mmCIF file of C-alpha atoms and ligand atoms in Angstrom:
data_model
loop_
_atom_site.group_PDB
_atom_site.id
_atom_site.type_symbol
_atom_site.label_atom_id
_atom_site.label_comp_id
_atom_site.label_asym_id
_atom_site.label_seq_id
_atom_site.Cartn_x
_atom_site.Cartn_y
_atom_site.Cartn_z
ATOM 1 C CA UNK A 1 42.651 -23.590 -29.041
ATOM 2 C CA UNK A 2 44.476 -20.975 -31.056
ATOM 3 C CA UNK A 3 46.693 -18.479 -29.242
ATOM 4 C CA UNK A 4 44.329 -15.512 -29.841
ATOM 5 C CA UNK A 5 41.416 -17.631 -28.549
ATOM 6 C CA UNK A 6 43.324 -18.363 -25.351
ATOM 7 C CA UNK A 7 44.138 -14.656 -24.889
ATOM 8 C CA UNK A 8 40.508 -13.591 -25.393
ATOM 9 C CA UNK A 9 39.260 -16.309 -23.021
ATOM 10 C CA UNK A 10 41.776 -15.212 -20.369
ATOM 11 C CA UNK A 11 40.799 -11.546 -20.709
ATOM 12 C CA UNK A 12 37.097 -12.418 -20.426
ATOM 13 C CA UNK A 13 37.796 -14.576 -17.362
ATOM 14 C CA UNK A 14 39.877 -11.787 -15.779
ATOM 15 C CA UNK A 15 37.106 -9.243 -16.376
ATOM 16 C CA UNK A 16 34.498 -11.592 -14.879
ATOM 17 C CA UNK A 17 36.673 -12.211 -11.816
ATOM 18 C CA UNK A 18 37.224 -8.453 -11.493
ATOM 19 C CA UNK A 19 33.459 -7.867 -11.573
ATOM 20 C CA UNK A 20 32.900 -10.597 -9.010
ATOM 21 C CA UNK A 21 35.549 -9.139 -6.686
ATOM 22 C CA UNK A 22 34.175 -5.605 -7.214
ATOM 23 C CA UNK A 23 30.699 -6.863 -6.406
ATOM 24 C CA UNK A 24 31.915 -8.708 -3.342
ATOM 25 C CA UNK A 25 33.742 -5.691 -1.968
ATOM 26 C CA UNK A 26 31.191 -3.024 -2.762
ATOM 27 C CA UNK A 27 27.885 -4.869 -2.613
ATOM 28 C CA UNK A 28 26.960 -4.188 0.969
ATOM 29 C CA UNK A 29 23.704 -5.038 2.678
ATOM 30 C CA UNK A 30 21.922 -2.632 5.023
ATOM 31 C CA UNK A 31 18.923 -3.535 7.144
ATOM 32 C CA UNK A 32 17.067 -1.129 9.377
ATOM 33 C CA UNK A 33 13.632 -0.690 10.971
ATOM 34 C CA UNK A 34 11.982 2.512 12.133
ATOM 35 C CA UNK A 35 8.550 3.893 12.941
ATOM 36 C CA UNK A 36 6.927 6.328 10.482
ATOM 37 C CA UNK A 37 3.489 7.016 9.015
ATOM 38 C CA UNK A 38 1.884 5.361 12.039
ATOM 39 C CA UNK A 39 3.473 2.027 11.235
ATOM 40 C CA UNK A 40 6.732 0.065 11.138
ATOM 41 C CA UNK A 41 8.968 0.656 8.141
ATOM 42 C CA UNK A 42 11.637 -1.890 7.377
ATOM 43 C CA UNK A 43 14.385 -1.591 4.787
ATOM 44 C CA UNK A 44 16.724 -4.276 3.472
ATOM 45 C CA UNK A 45 18.948 -2.991 0.687
ATOM 46 C CA UNK A 46 21.868 -4.552 -1.210
ATOM 47 C CA UNK A 47 24.227 -2.455 -3.310
ATOM 48 C CA UNK A 48 27.395 -0.455 -2.933
ATOM 49 C CA UNK A 49 25.499 2.584 -1.623
ATOM 50 C CA UNK A 50 23.107 0.600 0.551
ATOM 51 C CA UNK A 51 23.741 2.539 3.770
ATOM 52 C CA UNK A 52 23.365 5.925 2.032
ATOM 53 C CA UNK A 53 20.243 4.695 0.190
ATOM 54 C CA UNK A 54 18.681 3.548 3.467
ATOM 55 C CA UNK A 55 19.425 6.919 5.062
ATOM 56 C CA UNK A 56 17.926 8.817 2.103
ATOM 57 C CA UNK A 57 14.818 6.626 2.067
ATOM 58 C CA UNK A 58 14.283 7.107 5.799
ATOM 59 C CA UNK A 59 14.557 10.896 5.381
ATOM 60 C CA UNK A 60 12.271 10.842 2.354
ATOM 61 C CA UNK A 61 9.526 8.823 4.085
ATOM 62 C CA UNK A 62 9.629 11.093 7.140
ATOM 63 C CA UNK A 63 9.391 14.187 4.920
ATOM 64 C CA UNK A 64 6.612 12.699 2.801
ATOM 65 C CA UNK A 65 4.647 12.130 5.984
ATOM 66 C CA UNK A 66 5.309 15.447 7.714
ATOM 67 C CA UNK A 67 5.156 17.741 4.647
ATOM 68 C CA UNK A 68 2.494 16.058 2.554
ATOM 69 C CA UNK A 69 0.409 13.235 4.005
ATOM 70 C CA UNK A 70 0.073 13.728 7.745
ATOM 71 C CA UNK A 71 -3.300 14.747 9.187
ATOM 72 C CA UNK A 72 -1.590 15.475 12.517
ATOM 73 C CA UNK A 73 0.905 18.054 11.234
ATOM 74 C CA UNK A 74 -0.879 21.364 10.537
ATOM 75 C CA UNK A 75 1.806 22.300 7.980
ATOM 76 C CA UNK A 76 1.286 19.278 5.707
ATOM 77 C CA UNK A 77 -0.436 19.690 2.344
ATOM 78 C CA UNK A 78 -3.269 17.380 3.434
ATOM 79 C CA UNK A 79 -3.861 19.509 6.565
ATOM 80 C CA UNK A 80 -3.806 22.722 4.522
ATOM 81 C CA UNK A 81 -6.371 21.227 2.175
ATOM 82 C CA UNK A 82 -8.509 20.063 5.102
ATOM 83 C CA UNK A 83 -8.489 23.532 6.632
ATOM 84 C CA UNK A 84 -10.011 25.047 3.519
ATOM 85 C CA UNK A 85 -6.944 26.141 1.561
ATOM 86 C CA UNK A 86 -6.272 25.537 -2.104
ATOM 87 C CA UNK A 87 -3.102 23.501 -2.572
ATOM 88 C CA UNK A 88 -1.115 24.001 -5.750
ATOM 89 C CA UNK A 89 1.564 21.341 -6.061
ATOM 90 C CA UNK A 90 2.110 19.220 -9.178
ATOM 91 C CA UNK A 91 3.226 16.095 -7.365
ATOM 92 C CA UNK A 92 0.410 16.217 -4.815
ATOM 93 C CA UNK A 93 -2.105 16.918 -7.581
ATOM 94 C CA UNK A 94 -0.858 13.845 -9.468
ATOM 95 C CA UNK A 95 -1.545 11.625 -6.425
ATOM 96 C CA UNK A 96 -5.003 13.139 -5.939
ATOM 97 C CA UNK A 97 -5.899 12.692 -9.612
ATOM 98 C CA UNK A 98 -4.874 9.027 -9.533
ATOM 99 C CA UNK A 99 -6.872 8.481 -6.330
ATOM 100 C CA UNK A 100 -9.925 10.152 -7.870
ATOM 101 C CA UNK A 101 -9.652 7.717 -10.752
ATOM 102 C CA UNK A 102 -9.539 4.734 -8.307
ATOM 103 C CA UNK A 103 -12.567 6.246 -6.517
ATOM 104 C CA UNK A 104 -14.463 6.610 -9.791
ATOM 105 C CA UNK A 105 -13.667 3.146 -11.164
ATOM 106 C CA UNK A 106 -14.541 1.587 -7.790
ATOM 107 C CA UNK A 107 -17.949 3.269 -7.947
ATOM 108 C CA UNK A 108 -17.142 5.161 -4.748
ATOM 109 C CA UNK A 109 -16.116 2.061 -2.717
ATOM 110 C CA UNK A 110 -12.726 3.724 -2.436
ATOM 111 C CA UNK A 111 -13.107 7.190 -0.959
ATOM 112 C CA UNK A 112 -10.120 9.106 0.411
ATOM 113 C CA UNK A 113 -12.259 11.896 1.921
ATOM 114 C CA UNK A 114 -13.708 9.992 4.870
ATOM 115 C CA UNK A 115 -11.278 11.238 7.532
ATOM 116 C CA UNK A 116 -14.165 12.645 9.620
ATOM 117 C CA UNK A 117 -15.915 9.271 9.483
ATOM 118 C CA UNK A 118 -12.785 7.379 10.619
ATOM 119 C CA UNK A 119 -12.455 9.915 13.455
ATOM 120 C CA UNK A 120 -16.110 9.426 14.421
ATOM 121 C CA UNK A 121 -15.414 5.696 14.760
ATOM 122 C CA UNK A 122 -12.449 6.674 16.920
ATOM 123 C CA UNK A 123 -9.864 4.651 15.020
ATOM 124 C CA UNK A 124 -6.539 5.911 16.291
ATOM 125 C CA UNK A 125 -8.071 7.281 19.527
ATOM 126 C CA UNK A 126 -11.006 5.771 21.429
ATOM 127 C CA UNK A 127 -12.867 3.366 19.180
ATOM 128 C CA UNK A 128 -16.657 3.086 19.551
ATOM 129 C CA UNK A 129 -19.747 2.399 17.420
ATOM 130 C CA UNK A 130 -21.168 5.830 16.516
ATOM 131 C CA UNK A 131 -24.805 6.889 16.137
ATOM 132 C CA UNK A 132 -26.223 6.277 12.678
ATOM 133 C CA UNK A 133 -27.451 9.898 12.491
ATOM 134 C CA UNK A 134 -23.892 11.187 13.049
ATOM 135 C CA UNK A 135 -22.591 8.787 10.382
ATOM 136 C CA UNK A 136 -25.210 9.979 7.893
ATOM 137 C CA UNK A 137 -24.440 13.649 8.538
ATOM 138 C CA UNK A 138 -20.791 13.052 7.637
ATOM 139 C CA UNK A 139 -21.600 10.960 4.574
ATOM 140 C CA UNK A 140 -23.880 13.720 3.319
ATOM 141 C CA UNK A 141 -21.101 16.307 3.562
ATOM 142 C CA UNK A 142 -18.116 14.320 2.322
ATOM 143 C CA UNK A 143 -17.156 12.206 -0.666
ATOM 144 C CA UNK A 144 -14.472 12.339 -3.347
ATOM 145 C CA UNK A 145 -16.827 14.262 -5.649
ATOM 146 C CA UNK A 146 -16.314 17.255 -3.339
ATOM 147 C CA UNK A 147 -12.639 17.439 -4.344
ATOM 148 C CA UNK A 148 -12.202 20.169 -6.942
ATOM 149 C CA UNK A 149 -9.290 19.857 -9.359
ATOM 150 C CA UNK A 150 -8.135 22.711 -11.547
ATOM 151 C CA UNK A 151 -4.820 21.876 -13.228
ATOM 152 C CA UNK A 152 -2.480 21.308 -10.290
ATOM 153 C CA UNK A 153 -4.750 23.183 -7.860
ATOM 154 C CA UNK A 154 -6.783 21.116 -5.427
ATOM 155 C CA UNK A 155 -9.576 22.451 -3.185
ATOM 156 C CA UNK A 156 -12.025 20.708 -0.877
ATOM 157 C CA UNK A 157 -15.672 21.647 -1.048
ATOM 158 C CA UNK A 158 -17.833 20.372 1.798
ATOM 159 C CA UNK A 159 -17.673 20.942 5.553
ATOM 160 C CA UNK A 160 -17.075 17.366 6.636
ATOM 161 C CA UNK A 161 -14.873 16.386 3.704
ATOM 162 C CA UNK A 162 -11.594 15.404 5.357
ATOM 163 C CA UNK A 163 -8.893 14.065 3.066
ATOM 164 C CA UNK A 164 -7.268 10.974 4.586
ATOM 165 C CA UNK A 165 -4.571 9.256 2.544
ATOM 166 C CA UNK A 166 -4.266 6.381 5.022
ATOM 167 C CA UNK A 167 -5.234 3.879 2.339
ATOM 168 C CA UNK A 168 -2.561 4.938 -0.152
ATOM 169 C CA UNK A 169 0.247 6.752 1.715
ATOM 170 C CA UNK A 170 2.212 3.565 2.351
ATOM 171 C CA UNK A 171 2.228 2.837 -1.370
ATOM 172 C CA UNK A 172 3.245 6.409 -2.236
ATOM 173 C CA UNK A 173 6.186 5.963 0.171
ATOM 174 C CA UNK A 174 7.227 2.838 -1.752
ATOM 175 C CA UNK A 175 7.143 4.717 -5.073
ATOM 176 C CA UNK A 176 9.405 7.386 -3.589
ATOM 177 C CA UNK A 177 11.748 4.751 -2.153
ATOM 178 C CA UNK A 178 11.962 3.090 -5.568
ATOM 179 C CA UNK A 179 13.114 6.342 -7.199
ATOM 180 C CA UNK A 180 15.935 6.603 -4.663
ATOM 181 C CA UNK A 181 16.979 2.973 -5.210
ATOM 182 C CA UNK A 182 17.151 3.693 -8.941
ATOM 183 C CA UNK A 183 19.306 6.810 -8.582
ATOM 184 C CA UNK A 184 21.571 5.074 -6.054
ATOM 185 C CA UNK A 185 21.781 2.055 -8.404
ATOM 186 C CA UNK A 186 20.824 -0.420 -5.674
ATOM 187 C CA UNK A 187 21.040 -4.080 -6.666
ATOM 188 C CA UNK A 188 18.218 -5.508 -4.639
ATOM 189 C CA UNK A 189 15.855 -4.302 -1.940
ATOM 190 C CA UNK A 190 12.824 -5.307 0.074
ATOM 191 C CA UNK A 191 11.085 -2.373 1.732
ATOM 192 C CA UNK A 192 7.931 -2.655 3.772
ATOM 193 C CA UNK A 193 5.756 0.166 5.067
ATOM 194 C CA UNK A 194 3.059 -1.490 7.158
ATOM 195 C CA UNK A 195 1.225 -3.904 4.864
ATOM 196 C CA UNK A 196 2.794 -2.579 1.662
ATOM 197 C CA UNK A 197 6.003 -4.092 0.314
ATOM 198 C CA UNK A 198 8.369 -3.011 -2.469
ATOM 199 C CA UNK A 199 10.348 -5.818 -4.101
ATOM 200 C CA UNK A 200 13.190 -4.271 -6.090
ATOM 201 C CA UNK A 201 15.873 -5.813 -8.304
ATOM 202 C CA UNK A 202 16.391 -8.847 -10.522
ATOM 203 C CA UNK A 203 15.152 -12.333 -9.836
ATOM 204 C CA UNK A 204 12.174 -13.776 -8.038
ATOM 205 C CA UNK A 205 10.770 -12.764 -4.665
ATOM 206 C CA UNK A 206 8.491 -14.655 -2.309
ATOM 207 C CA UNK A 207 5.836 -12.914 -0.217
ATOM 208 C CA UNK A 208 3.632 -14.663 2.332
ATOM 209 C CA UNK A 209 -0.113 -14.079 2.696
ATOM 210 C CA UNK A 210 -0.776 -13.885 6.391
ATOM 211 C CA UNK A 211 -3.020 -16.332 8.204
ATOM 212 C CA UNK A 212 -5.963 -14.085 9.218
ATOM 213 C CA UNK A 213 -6.454 -15.477 12.718
ATOM 214 C CA UNK A 214 -2.805 -16.422 13.147
ATOM 215 C CA UNK A 215 0.254 -14.645 14.453
ATOM 216 C CA UNK A 216 2.503 -12.339 12.451
ATOM 217 C CA UNK A 217 4.759 -14.640 10.411
ATOM 218 C CA UNK A 218 2.135 -17.402 9.956
ATOM 219 C CA UNK A 219 1.229 -17.776 6.293
ATOM 220 C CA UNK A 220 -1.539 -19.582 4.412
ATOM 221 C CA UNK A 221 -0.117 -19.022 0.937
ATOM 222 C CA UNK A 222 2.890 -17.587 -0.856
ATOM 223 C CA UNK A 223 3.153 -15.379 -3.903
ATOM 224 C CA UNK A 224 6.198 -15.670 -6.147
ATOM 225 C CA UNK A 225 6.773 -12.581 -8.242
ATOM 226 C CA UNK A 226 9.396 -10.538 -10.025
ATOM 227 C CA UNK A 227 10.007 -6.948 -8.862
ATOM 228 C CA UNK A 228 6.668 -5.360 -7.852
ATOM 229 C CA UNK A 229 4.735 -3.665 -5.083
ATOM 230 C CA UNK A 230 2.541 -5.944 -2.990
ATOM 231 C CA UNK A 231 -0.019 -4.430 -0.581
ATOM 232 C CA UNK A 232 -2.381 -6.184 1.783
ATOM 233 C CA UNK A 233 -5.484 -4.780 3.472
ATOM 234 C CA UNK A 234 -6.876 -6.956 6.247
ATOM 235 C CA UNK A 235 -9.678 -6.661 8.769
ATOM 236 C CA UNK A 236 -7.254 -7.951 11.436
ATOM 237 C CA UNK A 237 -4.964 -4.914 11.117
ATOM 238 C CA UNK A 238 -6.958 -2.367 13.145
ATOM 239 C CA UNK A 239 -10.181 -3.239 14.923
ATOM 240 C CA UNK A 240 -12.090 -3.184 18.191
ATOM 241 C CA UNK A 241 -14.839 -5.307 19.664
ATOM 242 C CA UNK A 242 -18.135 -4.074 21.082
ATOM 243 C CA UNK A 243 -21.139 -6.213 22.089
ATOM 244 C CA UNK A 244 -19.278 -9.319 20.935
ATOM 245 C CA UNK A 245 -18.884 -7.970 17.396
ATOM 246 C CA UNK A 246 -15.673 -6.988 15.633
ATOM 247 C CA UNK A 247 -15.495 -3.585 13.927
ATOM 248 C CA UNK A 248 -12.514 -2.968 11.642
ATOM 249 C CA UNK A 249 -11.071 0.169 10.047
ATOM 250 C CA UNK A 250 -11.963 -0.225 6.349
ATOM 251 C CA UNK A 251 -15.265 1.580 5.931
ATOM 252 C CA UNK A 252 -17.891 1.088 3.273
ATOM 253 C CA UNK A 253 -18.729 4.624 2.072
ATOM 254 C CA UNK A 254 -22.275 3.483 1.240
ATOM 255 C CA UNK A 255 -23.196 2.536 4.828
ATOM 256 C CA UNK A 256 -20.512 4.326 6.837
ATOM 257 C CA UNK A 257 -19.899 0.997 8.638
ATOM 258 C CA UNK A 258 -16.949 -1.387 8.281
ATOM 259 C CA UNK A 259 -17.152 -3.231 4.953
ATOM 260 C CA UNK A 260 -18.784 -6.628 5.415
ATOM 261 C CA UNK A 261 -18.765 -8.994 2.472
ATOM 262 C CA UNK A 262 -16.926 -12.029 3.774
ATOM 263 C CA UNK A 263 -13.504 -10.719 2.739
ATOM 264 C CA UNK A 264 -10.829 -10.996 5.408
ATOM 265 C CA UNK A 265 -7.846 -9.760 3.414
ATOM 266 C CA UNK A 266 -6.935 -8.600 -0.074
ATOM 267 C CA UNK A 267 -3.429 -8.545 -1.513
ATOM 268 C CA UNK A 268 -2.785 -6.529 -4.672
ATOM 269 C CA UNK A 269 0.308 -6.856 -6.865
ATOM 270 C CA UNK A 270 1.213 -3.885 -9.060
ATOM 271 C CA UNK A 271 4.180 -2.035 -10.510
ATOM 272 C CA UNK A 272 2.879 1.060 -8.707
ATOM 273 C CA UNK A 273 3.000 1.374 -4.930
ATOM 274 C CA UNK A 274 0.147 3.887 -4.900
ATOM 275 C CA UNK A 275 -2.084 1.594 -6.941
ATOM 276 C CA UNK A 276 -1.259 -1.574 -5.003
ATOM 277 C CA UNK A 277 -2.109 0.195 -1.741
ATOM 278 C CA UNK A 278 -5.219 2.074 -2.900
ATOM 279 C CA UNK A 279 -6.576 -0.960 -4.761
ATOM 280 C CA UNK A 280 -6.090 -3.350 -1.838
ATOM 281 C CA UNK A 281 -8.376 -1.085 0.210
ATOM 282 C CA UNK A 282 -10.814 -0.592 -2.677
ATOM 283 C CA UNK A 283 -10.989 -4.344 -3.404
ATOM 284 C CA UNK A 284 -11.600 -5.036 0.275
ATOM 285 C CA UNK A 285 -14.741 -2.892 0.142
ATOM 286 C CA UNK A 286 -15.892 -4.215 -3.250
ATOM 287 C CA UNK A 287 -15.518 -7.921 -2.458
ATOM 288 C CA UNK A 288 -14.240 -10.759 -4.634
ATOM 289 C CA UNK A 289 -16.092 -10.317 -7.902
ATOM 290 C CA UNK A 290 -16.155 -6.553 -8.387
ATOM 291 C CA UNK A 291 -12.760 -6.204 -6.701
ATOM 292 C CA UNK A 292 -11.106 -8.635 -9.137
ATOM 293 C CA UNK A 293 -12.538 -6.646 -12.040
ATOM 294 C CA UNK A 294 -11.252 -3.380 -10.595
ATOM 295 C CA UNK A 295 -7.725 -4.727 -10.032
ATOM 296 C CA UNK A 296 -7.571 -6.076 -13.585
ATOM 297 C CA UNK A 297 -8.889 -2.786 -14.978
ATOM 298 C CA UNK A 298 -5.765 -1.145 -13.527
ATOM 299 C CA UNK A 299 -3.498 -3.928 -14.864
ATOM 300 C CA UNK A 300 -2.979 -5.385 -11.382
ATOM 301 C CA UNK A 301 -3.417 -8.832 -9.832
ATOM 302 C CA UNK A 302 -5.303 -9.582 -6.627
ATOM 303 C CA UNK A 303 -5.685 -12.361 -4.059
ATOM 304 C CA UNK A 304 -8.720 -12.429 -1.742
ATOM 305 C CA UNK A 305 -9.007 -14.462 1.450
ATOM 306 C CA UNK A 306 -12.566 -14.950 2.679
ATOM 307 C CA UNK A 307 -13.983 -15.894 6.075
ATOM 308 C CA UNK A 308 -15.079 -19.318 4.779
ATOM 309 C CA UNK A 309 -11.381 -20.127 4.197
ATOM 310 C CA UNK A 310 -11.446 -19.741 0.449
ATOM 311 C CA UNK A 311 -8.756 -17.986 -1.537
ATOM 312 C CA UNK A 312 -9.782 -16.284 -4.773
ATOM 313 C CA UNK A 313 -7.228 -14.962 -7.240
ATOM 314 C CA UNK A 314 -7.262 -13.116 -10.547
ATOM 315 C CA UNK A 315 -5.942 -15.230 -13.451
ATOM 316 C CA UNK A 316 -2.488 -13.633 -13.295
ATOM 317 C CA UNK A 317 -2.284 -14.050 -9.522
ATOM 318 C CA UNK A 318 -3.167 -17.761 -9.776
ATOM 319 C CA UNK A 319 0.100 -18.284 -11.692
ATOM 320 C CA UNK A 320 2.048 -16.750 -8.801
ATOM 321 C CA UNK A 321 0.241 -18.406 -5.915
ATOM 322 C CA UNK A 322 0.909 -21.518 -3.838
ATOM 323 C CA UNK A 323 -1.607 -22.296 -1.106
ATOM 324 C CA UNK A 324 0.104 -24.148 1.688
ATOM 325 C CA UNK A 325 -2.071 -24.222 4.762
ATOM 326 C CA UNK A 326 -4.675 -25.711 6.950
ATOM 327 C CA UNK A 327 -8.142 -25.664 5.582
ATOM 328 C CA UNK A 328 -7.632 -22.866 3.032
ATOM 329 C CA UNK A 329 -8.353 -23.766 -0.589
ATOM 330 C CA UNK A 330 -7.868 -21.941 -3.841
ATOM 331 C CA UNK A 331 -11.301 -21.458 -5.416
ATOM 332 C CA UNK A 332 -11.593 -22.005 -9.173
HETATM 333 P P1 LIG B 401 -5.299 0.152 4.190
HETATM 334 O O1 LIG B 401 -4.671 -0.394 5.422
HETATM 335 O O2 LIG B 401 -4.323 0.521 3.129
HETATM 336 O O3 LIG B 401 -6.374 -0.735 3.652
HETATM 337 O O4 LIG B 401 -5.995 1.536 4.566
HETATM 338 C C1 LIG B 401 -6.971 1.628 5.550
HETATM 339 C C2 LIG B 401 -7.146 3.073 5.914
HETATM 340 O O5 LIG B 401 -7.733 3.781 4.824
HETATM 341 C C3 LIG B 401 -8.086 3.309 7.086
HETATM 342 O O6 LIG B 401 -7.398 3.249 8.308
HETATM 343 C C4 LIG B 401 -8.635 4.711 6.770
HETATM 344 O O7 LIG B 401 -7.686 5.679 7.139
HETATM 345 C C5 LIG B 401 -8.726 4.698 5.258
HETATM 346 N N1 LIG B 401 -10.004 4.180 4.726
HETATM 347 C C6 LIG B 401 -10.988 3.481 5.370
HETATM 348 N N2 LIG B 401 -11.991 3.148 4.541
HETATM 349 C C7 LIG B 401 -11.637 3.653 3.308
HETATM 350 C C8 LIG B 401 -12.263 3.641 2.019
HETATM 351 N N3 LIG B 401 -13.434 3.049 1.791
HETATM 352 N N4 LIG B 401 -11.607 4.263 1.000
HETATM 353 C C9 LIG B 401 -10.406 4.853 1.186
HETATM 354 N N5 LIG B 401 -9.787 4.921 2.377
HETATM 355 C C10 LIG B 401 -10.373 4.308 3.431
HETATM 356 MG MG1 LIG B 402 -4.413 0.394 1.086
#
């Protein structure tokens, strides 16, 4: 090797070692769990500002809940809307517009205005099977079509129309967390808000699909994906039993009863947290065939687990999926 070649090679090697040392010293990992948005949030972040990023994300998720999404805080934008006020806020309006589009494309299977119906079922308080006449009264006076949008101004029209962003708030939190990770230049992160997970950074990630009748941590399949948001809606997440029958929390806006189409869980993979979360709920109501079409319409992939132990996946999701457990098979 010529002398200049040796010098260049040494400089390159020195720079690489310097980067490696820099990375080793400054690339710290922070893990933390906390309770927010009615669920467990867990953060695992790698990068030189990991502790500060985790702190900012925790603050951001708490603020998002208290100032925007919460139905329990009278000062939140959702509560203001639900008490008859017009809300003028560009960011909030952007969420509502995207959710209206999911509602429209799902043919109304996704409906973020059924807060009164969820309350009637007593999810979150004292669950019970309501009277059909009470269900019908609410359905008559609610529905996403009663949301009026004028630029960035949102108003609710309809006495029993109660905006409930329970099906998409976890995903919105992930989108906000992602922005912070970008500004803090995090290297890698895995953030979960209930059943919605943000996978951030280079390389491949593995996410398990939970065994429906199993314990937390028992998986029937794994998804391998690059950075993405992965949300799961399952009928095992929130339910009660009455007269030997199980009633879960994802309601079919057509009947006002829990959606019943053989689907036990749906996992949606998307670049957007909001879409992965909203679509997992929407696909749960729509079932395998229509749900797959809806996910693909939004450029997302979906995996359905049904009560006859079949797993259905969109074409893109099939490439990511490995089924690894007892009795479950991937349907063609
Ligand atoms: P997720 O766990 O993301 O599937 O969201 C479920 C939550 O969304 C429920 O607890 C309700 O607050 C709300 N929800 C129930 N049914 C629907 C529906 N058909 N469309 C939109 N939101 C719903
Ligand atoms: Mg959802």
